[in-house]
Coordinates of C-alpha atoms and ligand atoms in Angstrom, one line a residue:
M1 CA 40.6 -181.0 -27.4
T2 CA 42.6 -182.5 -30.2
V3 CA 44.3 -180.1 -32.6
P4 CA 44.6 -181.6 -36.1
V5 CA 47.9 -181.3 -38.0
F6 CA 47.8 -183.3 -41.3
S7 CA 44.1 -182.6 -41.6
H8 CA 44.4 -178.9 -40.5
P9 CA 42.7 -176.6 -43.0
E10 CA 45.9 -174.7 -43.5
F11 CA 48.2 -177.7 -43.7
D12 CA 48.6 -177.4 -47.5
G13 CA 51.2 -180.1 -48.0
H14 CA 53.7 -178.9 -45.5
E15 CA 57.0 -180.9 -45.6
E16 CA 57.6 -180.8 -41.9
V17 CA 56.0 -179.4 -38.7
A18 CA 57.9 -179.7 -35.4
F19 CA 57.0 -178.9 -31.9
G20 CA 59.8 -177.7 -29.6
H21 CA 59.5 -177.7 -25.8
D22 CA 62.1 -176.8 -23.2
P23 CA 60.6 -177.0 -19.6
E24 CA 63.5 -175.1 -18.0
S25 CA 63.2 -171.9 -20.1
G26 CA 59.4 -172.4 -20.7
L27 CA 59.9 -172.6 -24.5
K28 CA 56.9 -173.7 -26.4
S29 CA 57.6 -173.3 -30.1
I30 CA 56.5 -174.6 -33.5
I31 CA 58.7 -174.7 -36.6
A32 CA 56.9 -175.3 -39.9
I33 CA 58.7 -175.9 -43.2
H34 CA 56.2 -175.6 -46.1
N35 CA 58.4 -176.2 -49.2
S36 CA 62.1 -176.4 -49.7
A37 CA 62.2 -177.1 -53.5
R38 CA 64.0 -173.8 -54.2
G39 CA 66.4 -174.0 -51.2
P40 CA 66.5 -173.9 -47.4
A41 CA 63.4 -172.5 -45.7
L42 CA 64.2 -169.0 -44.4
G43 CA 61.5 -167.3 -42.3
G44 CA 61.1 -165.2 -39.2
C45 CA 60.2 -166.3 -35.7
R46 CA 57.0 -164.7 -34.2
M47 CA 56.6 -164.4 -30.5
W48 CA 53.0 -163.9 -29.5
P49 CA 50.7 -164.7 -26.5
Y50 CA 48.4 -167.0 -28.6
E51 CA 45.2 -167.9 -26.8
S52 CA 45.5 -171.5 -27.8
E53 CA 47.9 -174.0 -29.3
E54 CA 45.5 -174.3 -32.3
E55 CA 45.7 -170.6 -32.9
A56 CA 49.5 -170.8 -32.9
L57 CA 49.5 -173.8 -35.2
T58 CA 47.2 -172.0 -37.6
D59 CA 49.4 -168.9 -37.6
V60 CA 52.7 -170.8 -38.2
L61 CA 51.2 -172.8 -41.1
R62 CA 49.8 -169.8 -42.8
L63 CA 52.9 -167.8 -42.3
S64 CA 55.2 -170.6 -43.5
R65 CA 53.2 -171.2 -46.7
G66 CA 53.4 -167.4 -47.3
M67 CA 57.2 -167.6 -47.1
T68 CA 57.4 -170.2 -49.9
Y69 CA 55.4 -167.9 -52.2
K70 CA 57.3 -164.8 -51.1
A71 CA 60.8 -166.3 -51.7
A72 CA 59.7 -167.7 -55.1
M73 CA 58.1 -164.5 -56.2
A74 CA 61.2 -162.5 -55.1
G75 CA 63.3 -164.9 -57.3
L76 CA 65.4 -166.1 -54.3
D77 CA 66.9 -169.6 -54.0
L78 CA 65.1 -170.1 -50.7
G79 CA 62.1 -172.2 -49.5
G80 CA 59.4 -171.2 -47.1
G81 CA 59.3 -171.8 -43.4
K82 CA 58.4 -170.0 -40.2
S83 CA 58.4 -170.4 -36.5
V84 CA 56.3 -169.2 -33.5
I85 CA 57.0 -169.0 -29.8
I86 CA 53.9 -169.2 -27.7
A87 CA 54.7 -166.5 -25.1
D88 CA 54.2 -162.8 -24.4
P89 CA 57.1 -160.7 -25.8
K90 CA 56.5 -158.0 -23.3
A91 CA 56.8 -160.3 -20.3
D92 CA 58.4 -163.7 -21.1
K93 CA 61.7 -162.9 -22.8
S94 CA 64.8 -164.4 -21.3
P95 CA 68.3 -165.4 -22.6
A96 CA 67.5 -169.1 -21.7
L97 CA 64.3 -169.0 -23.8
F98 CA 66.2 -167.8 -26.9
R99 CA 69.1 -170.2 -26.3
A100 CA 66.5 -173.0 -26.3
M101 CA 65.0 -171.6 -29.5
G102 CA 68.4 -171.5 -31.1
H103 CA 69.0 -175.1 -30.1
F104 CA 65.6 -176.1 -31.6
V105 CA 66.5 -174.3 -34.9
D106 CA 69.9 -176.0 -35.0
G107 CA 68.4 -179.4 -34.9
F108 CA 67.1 -178.8 -38.5
G109 CA 70.8 -178.7 -39.7
G110 CA 70.1 -175.8 -42.0
R111 CA 66.8 -176.8 -43.5
Y112 CA 65.3 -174.0 -41.5
I113 CA 66.9 -170.5 -41.1
V114 CA 65.5 -168.2 -38.4
A115 CA 65.2 -164.4 -38.5
E116 CA 63.1 -161.7 -36.8
D117 CA 59.3 -161.3 -37.0
V118 CA 56.6 -159.7 -34.8
G119 CA 57.7 -159.7 -31.1
I120 CA 61.4 -160.7 -31.9
A121 CA 64.2 -158.2 -32.0
V122 CA 67.7 -158.4 -33.4
E123 CA 69.1 -158.9 -29.9
D124 CA 66.9 -162.0 -29.5
V125 CA 68.1 -163.5 -32.8
E126 CA 71.7 -162.8 -31.7
I127 CA 71.2 -165.0 -28.6
M128 CA 69.8 -167.7 -30.9
A129 CA 73.0 -167.2 -33.0
G130 CA 75.0 -168.4 -30.0
E131 CA 73.4 -171.9 -30.5
T132 CA 73.1 -172.1 -34.2
R133 CA 74.6 -170.7 -37.3
Y134 CA 71.3 -170.9 -39.2
V135 CA 70.2 -167.4 -38.5
A136 CA 69.8 -164.4 -40.9
G137 CA 69.3 -160.7 -40.0
A138 CA 71.5 -160.7 -36.9
G139 CA 73.8 -157.7 -36.2
N140 CA 77.6 -158.0 -35.9
G141 CA 78.2 -157.1 -39.5
G142 CA 75.2 -159.1 -40.8
A143 CA 72.2 -157.5 -42.5
G144 CA 70.7 -156.6 -39.1
D145 CA 67.0 -155.6 -38.6
P146 CA 65.2 -156.2 -41.9
S147 CA 62.3 -153.9 -41.0
P148 CA 63.6 -150.7 -42.7
A149 CA 64.2 -152.7 -45.9
T150 CA 60.7 -154.1 -45.7
A151 CA 59.3 -150.6 -45.3
Y152 CA 61.3 -149.4 -48.2
G153 CA 60.0 -152.2 -50.4
V154 CA 56.4 -151.5 -49.3
F155 CA 56.9 -147.8 -50.1
M156 CA 58.2 -148.6 -53.6
G157 CA 55.4 -151.2 -54.2
L158 CA 52.8 -148.7 -52.9
R159 CA 54.1 -146.2 -55.5
A160 CA 53.8 -148.8 -58.3
A161 CA 50.2 -149.5 -57.2
V162 CA 49.3 -145.8 -57.1
R163 CA 50.8 -145.4 -60.6
K164 CA 48.6 -148.2 -61.9
R165 CA 45.3 -147.5 -60.1
L166 CA 45.3 -143.8 -59.5
D167 CA 47.6 -142.8 -62.4
R168 CA 49.7 -140.7 -60.1
K169 CA 53.5 -140.6 -60.3
S170 CA 54.0 -139.7 -56.7
V171 CA 52.3 -140.1 -53.3
A172 CA 52.4 -136.3 -52.7
G173 CA 49.0 -135.1 -51.6
L174 CA 47.6 -138.7 -51.3
R175 CA 45.8 -139.7 -48.1
V176 CA 47.3 -142.9 -46.8
A177 CA 45.7 -144.8 -43.9
V178 CA 48.5 -146.7 -42.0
Q179 CA 47.3 -149.4 -39.6
G180 CA 50.0 -150.3 -37.2
L181 CA 53.0 -148.1 -36.3
G182 CA 55.6 -150.8 -35.3
H183 CA 59.0 -151.4 -36.9
V184 CA 57.6 -151.3 -40.5
G185 CA 54.6 -149.1 -40.2
R186 CA 56.5 -146.3 -38.5
E187 CA 59.3 -146.4 -41.0
L188 CA 56.8 -146.5 -43.9
A189 CA 54.9 -143.5 -42.4
G190 CA 58.1 -141.6 -42.3
L191 CA 58.9 -142.3 -46.0
L192 CA 55.3 -141.4 -47.1
S193 CA 55.4 -138.2 -45.0
Q194 CA 58.8 -137.1 -46.6
Q195 CA 57.2 -137.5 -50.0
G196 CA 54.2 -135.3 -49.1
A197 CA 51.5 -137.9 -48.3
E198 CA 48.8 -137.1 -45.7
L199 CA 48.8 -139.7 -43.0
I200 CA 45.9 -141.2 -41.1
V201 CA 47.2 -143.6 -38.4
A202 CA 46.0 -146.1 -35.9
D203 CA 47.7 -148.4 -33.4
I204 CA 46.7 -150.1 -30.2
H205 CA 49.7 -148.5 -28.5
Y206 CA 48.9 -144.9 -27.6
Q207 CA 52.6 -143.8 -27.6
A208 CA 53.2 -144.9 -31.1
V209 CA 50.2 -142.9 -32.3
E210 CA 51.2 -139.9 -30.4
A211 CA 54.7 -140.0 -31.9
A212 CA 53.3 -140.1 -35.5
V213 CA 51.0 -137.2 -34.7
S214 CA 53.7 -135.0 -33.3
E215 CA 56.6 -136.0 -35.5
L216 CA 54.8 -136.5 -38.9
G217 CA 51.7 -134.4 -38.5
A218 CA 49.5 -137.6 -38.9
R219 CA 45.8 -137.6 -38.0
A220 CA 45.0 -140.3 -35.5
V221 CA 41.9 -142.5 -35.5
A222 CA 40.8 -145.3 -33.2
P223 CA 42.1 -148.8 -34.2
E224 CA 38.7 -150.0 -35.4
A225 CA 38.0 -146.7 -37.3
I226 CA 40.9 -147.1 -39.7
Y227 CA 38.8 -149.1 -42.1
D228 CA 36.3 -146.3 -42.4
A229 CA 38.9 -143.5 -42.8
E230 CA 38.6 -141.4 -46.0
A231 CA 41.8 -142.4 -47.8
D232 CA 43.3 -143.1 -51.2
V233 CA 45.5 -145.9 -50.0
F234 CA 45.1 -148.3 -47.1
A235 CA 48.4 -149.6 -45.7
P236 CA 47.9 -152.5 -43.3
C237 CA 51.1 -152.9 -41.2
A238 CA 49.8 -154.8 -38.2
L239 CA 48.4 -158.3 -38.1
G240 CA 46.8 -160.6 -40.6
A241 CA 43.2 -161.4 -41.8
I242 CA 42.2 -157.7 -41.8
L243 CA 40.7 -157.9 -45.3
N244 CA 37.5 -159.7 -44.7
N245 CA 33.7 -159.6 -45.1
D246 CA 33.4 -156.9 -42.5
T247 CA 36.2 -154.6 -43.5
I248 CA 36.3 -154.7 -47.4
P249 CA 32.9 -153.0 -47.8
R250 CA 34.0 -150.3 -45.5
L251 CA 37.2 -149.3 -47.3
T252 CA 37.2 -146.0 -49.2
A253 CA 40.7 -146.5 -50.6
K254 CA 41.3 -147.6 -54.2
V255 CA 44.7 -149.2 -53.3
V256 CA 45.6 -151.6 -50.5
A257 CA 49.4 -151.8 -50.1
G258 CA 51.0 -152.7 -46.7
S259 CA 53.4 -155.0 -45.0
A260 CA 51.2 -157.2 -42.9
N261 CA 51.4 -160.9 -43.7
N262 CA 48.3 -162.9 -44.7
Q263 CA 46.1 -159.8 -45.1
L264 CA 43.3 -161.7 -46.9
A265 CA 41.1 -163.6 -44.3
E266 CA 40.4 -166.1 -47.2
G267 CA 41.5 -166.4 -50.8
R268 CA 38.1 -165.2 -52.0
H269 CA 38.6 -161.8 -50.4
G270 CA 41.1 -161.1 -53.2
D271 CA 38.1 -161.3 -55.6
A272 CA 36.0 -159.2 -53.3
L273 CA 38.6 -156.4 -53.5
K274 CA 38.7 -156.7 -57.3
A275 CA 34.9 -156.5 -57.4
R276 CA 35.1 -153.3 -55.5
G277 CA 37.7 -151.8 -57.9
I278 CA 40.4 -151.8 -55.2
L279 CA 43.9 -152.7 -56.4
Y280 CA 45.5 -155.0 -54.0
A281 CA 49.3 -155.3 -53.9
P282 CA 49.6 -159.0 -52.7
D283 CA 51.1 -159.0 -49.2
Y284 CA 53.9 -161.5 -49.8
V285 CA 55.1 -159.6 -52.8
I286 CA 55.1 -156.1 -51.4
N287 CA 56.5 -157.1 -48.0
A288 CA 59.4 -159.2 -49.4
G289 CA 61.9 -156.4 -48.8
G290 CA 63.2 -157.7 -45.5
L291 CA 63.7 -161.2 -46.9
I292 CA 65.4 -159.9 -50.0
Y293 CA 67.6 -157.8 -47.8
V294 CA 68.7 -160.4 -45.3
S295 CA 69.2 -163.0 -48.1
G296 CA 72.1 -160.6 -48.9
D297 CA 73.8 -162.0 -45.8
A298 CA 74.7 -164.7 -48.3
R299 CA 77.2 -162.5 -50.0
K300 CA 78.7 -161.2 -46.8
R301 CA 79.1 -164.7 -45.3
N302 CA 80.7 -165.9 -48.5
G303 CA 83.4 -163.3 -47.9
A304 CA 82.3 -160.8 -50.5
G305 CA 81.0 -158.3 -47.9
F306 CA 77.4 -157.4 -47.2
D307 CA 76.6 -154.9 -49.9
Q308 CA 73.8 -152.7 -48.6
E309 CA 73.4 -150.6 -51.7
A310 CA 73.0 -153.7 -54.0
A311 CA 70.6 -155.2 -51.5
L312 CA 68.4 -152.1 -51.6
V313 CA 68.4 -152.1 -55.4
R314 CA 67.1 -155.6 -55.3
V315 CA 64.4 -154.5 -52.8
A316 CA 63.4 -151.7 -55.1
G317 CA 62.7 -154.4 -57.8
I318 CA 59.5 -155.1 -55.9
Q319 CA 57.9 -152.4 -58.0
D320 CA 58.7 -154.2 -61.2
T321 CA 57.4 -157.5 -59.8
L322 CA 54.1 -155.9 -58.8
T323 CA 53.8 -154.2 -62.2
E324 CA 54.2 -157.7 -63.8
I325 CA 51.5 -159.1 -61.5
F326 CA 49.1 -156.3 -62.2
A327 CA 49.5 -156.8 -65.9
R328 CA 48.9 -160.6 -65.6
A329 CA 45.8 -160.1 -63.5
E330 CA 44.4 -157.7 -66.0
A331 CA 45.3 -159.9 -69.0
E332 CA 43.7 -163.0 -67.4
G333 CA 40.8 -161.1 -65.7
I334 CA 41.7 -162.5 -62.3
A335 CA 42.4 -160.9 -58.9
T336 CA 46.0 -159.7 -58.3
S337 CA 46.3 -162.2 -55.4
A338 CA 45.4 -165.1 -57.8
A339 CA 47.9 -163.8 -60.4
A340 CA 50.7 -163.6 -57.9
D341 CA 49.9 -167.2 -56.7
R342 CA 50.0 -168.5 -60.3
I343 CA 53.4 -166.9 -61.0
A344 CA 54.9 -168.1 -57.7
E345 CA 53.5 -171.6 -58.1
E346 CA 55.0 -171.8 -61.6
R347 CA 58.4 -171.1 -59.8
F348 CA 58.3 -173.5 -56.9
K349 CA 56.1 -176.4 -57.9
K350 CA 58.4 -178.7 -59.8
P351 CA 57.9 -182.4 -60.5
A352 CA 61.0 -183.7 -58.6
A353 CA 60.4 -185.2 -55.2
P354 CA 61.7 -183.2 -52.2
A355 CA 65.2 -184.1 -51.0
P356 CA 65.2 -186.6 -48.1
R357 CA 65.9 -185.0 -44.7
A358 CA 69.6 -185.2 -43.8
S359 CA 70.6 -185.6 -40.1
A360 CA 71.8 -182.5 -38.4
A361 CA 75.3 -183.8 -38.3
S362 CA 75.6 -184.7 -41.9
A363 CA 73.5 -182.0 -43.5
P364 CA 75.4 -179.9 -46.0
S365 CA 75.5 -176.2 -45.2
P366 CA 73.5 -174.0 -47.5
S367 CA 76.1 -172.4 -49.7
W368 CA 75.7 -169.0 -48.0
V369 CA 75.9 -170.0 -44.3
S370 CA 79.3 -169.5 -42.9
Ligands
NAD1 P1 55.6 -154.8 -34.9 O1 55.2 -155.7 -33.9 O2 56.8 -154.0 -34.7 O3 54.4 -153.8 -35.2 C1 53.1 -154.1 -35.3 C2 52.3 -152.9 -34.8 O4 50.9 -153.2 -35.0 C3 52.5 -152.7 -33.3 O5 52.8 -151.3 -33.1 C4 51.1 -153.0 -32.7 O6 50.8 -152.3 -31.6 C5 50.2 -152.7 -33.9 N1 48.9 -153.4 -33.8 C6 48.6 -154.6 -33.4 N2 47.3 -154.8 -33.5 C7 46.7 -153.7 -34.0 C8 45.4 -153.3 -34.3 N3 44.4 -154.1 -34.1 N4 45.2 -152.0 -34.8 C9 46.3 -151.2 -35.0 N5 47.5 -151.5 -34.7 C10 47.8 -152.8 -34.2 O7 55.7 -155.6 -36.3 P2 56.4 -155.2 -37.7 O8 57.7 -155.8 -37.7 O9 56.2 -153.7 -37.9 O10 55.5 -156.0 -38.7 C11 54.2 -155.5 -39.1 C12 53.6 -156.5 -40.0 O11 54.4 -156.7 -41.2 C13 53.4 -158.0 -39.5 O12 52.2 -158.5 -40.0 C14 54.6 -158.7 -40.0 O13 54.4 -160.1 -40.1 C15 54.7 -158.0 -41.3 N6 56.1 -158.1 -41.9 C16 57.1 -157.6 -41.2 C17 58.4 -157.7 -41.8 C18 59.6 -157.0 -41.1 O14 60.6 -156.9 -41.7 N7 59.5 -156.6 -39.8 C19 58.6 -158.3 -43.0 C20 57.5 -158.8 -43.7 C21 56.2 -158.8 -43.1

């Protein structure tokens, strides 16, 4: 079967899509750079046992485009890119695989900067860092795991959405349905619980659910039942495309605010949420905390020291960005997802042609890469 690239429905004018293969380590990877008008493309690497190459390509294209909007919306001088490794993170990890991935990243000479995503841990990025300096979110004095910052940003954004839609200053007493208890979902659940929210949780991993029940007093439901749970807020923190024709009519929540990337199965589902009176905090806005945080590696690498406090203040700014989006959506009578897209596009679509690709050897380093 032929897999289309330029005519792929998710292609959306990508600047570059590259396929990396290393037979010795078994690496099969795709790096996609959507837009670099604002700067080098920083985006995580996802390791997932995709059922087909087409599924992997679709995912990386969607994720990469999302990063362009995310960086622009967060006001960062970064473009959008992403990578995927087609393999099972529970069975296929090896130092050789991540060295090969680091080598693949290095070939871009800084136009693409890799970080963690689903299936990839800080240790994996550190192995890649042995092959390339174009990494963000590694340990050793760097920003480290971005997930807690992502969760903090989602928490602050969720509060802004609750203020707007439910006229509530705090989450105390609100029922929040959290889908996915991984790096971000578990941390978010902890923050919500500390602030007095009632948790309803689901995950496909039994142990993660059990821990949330015993440690946070959460109520567990089956993965498929989370959409039907009686809740004030739905917080999707697992995988994408979970807001669709099947699930939107089932939601009882008045607010959707979670970390998952590409939550809307299609753009029109933003309108479907609006039509149901559900306030949607656009995914790439509310989940930008990790990106904002690791972009703080810039300051550290330039010798000024990684300033965690300052990075978290910038992450908290997500609530103001969302408030601006909610106001624009209301003023223009459009879905919040459409309002976010308009603001982001105003920021990254500029008339100048993209810079020609420099060779790896001669490419200038992005100012913040040591
Ligand atoms: P993770 O892999 O640590 O956690 C995902 C969790 O979702 C896992 O516990 C998994 O078992 C669970 N899950 C998978 N399918 C499920 C289903 N059908 N129902 C319920 N649970 C299911 O990933 P993460 O780092 O926590 O990221 C979660 C989401 O947030 C992803 O979409 C990711 O792209 C996005 N995101 C993460 C970050 C970050 O900093 N980690 C930043 C931005 C966006």
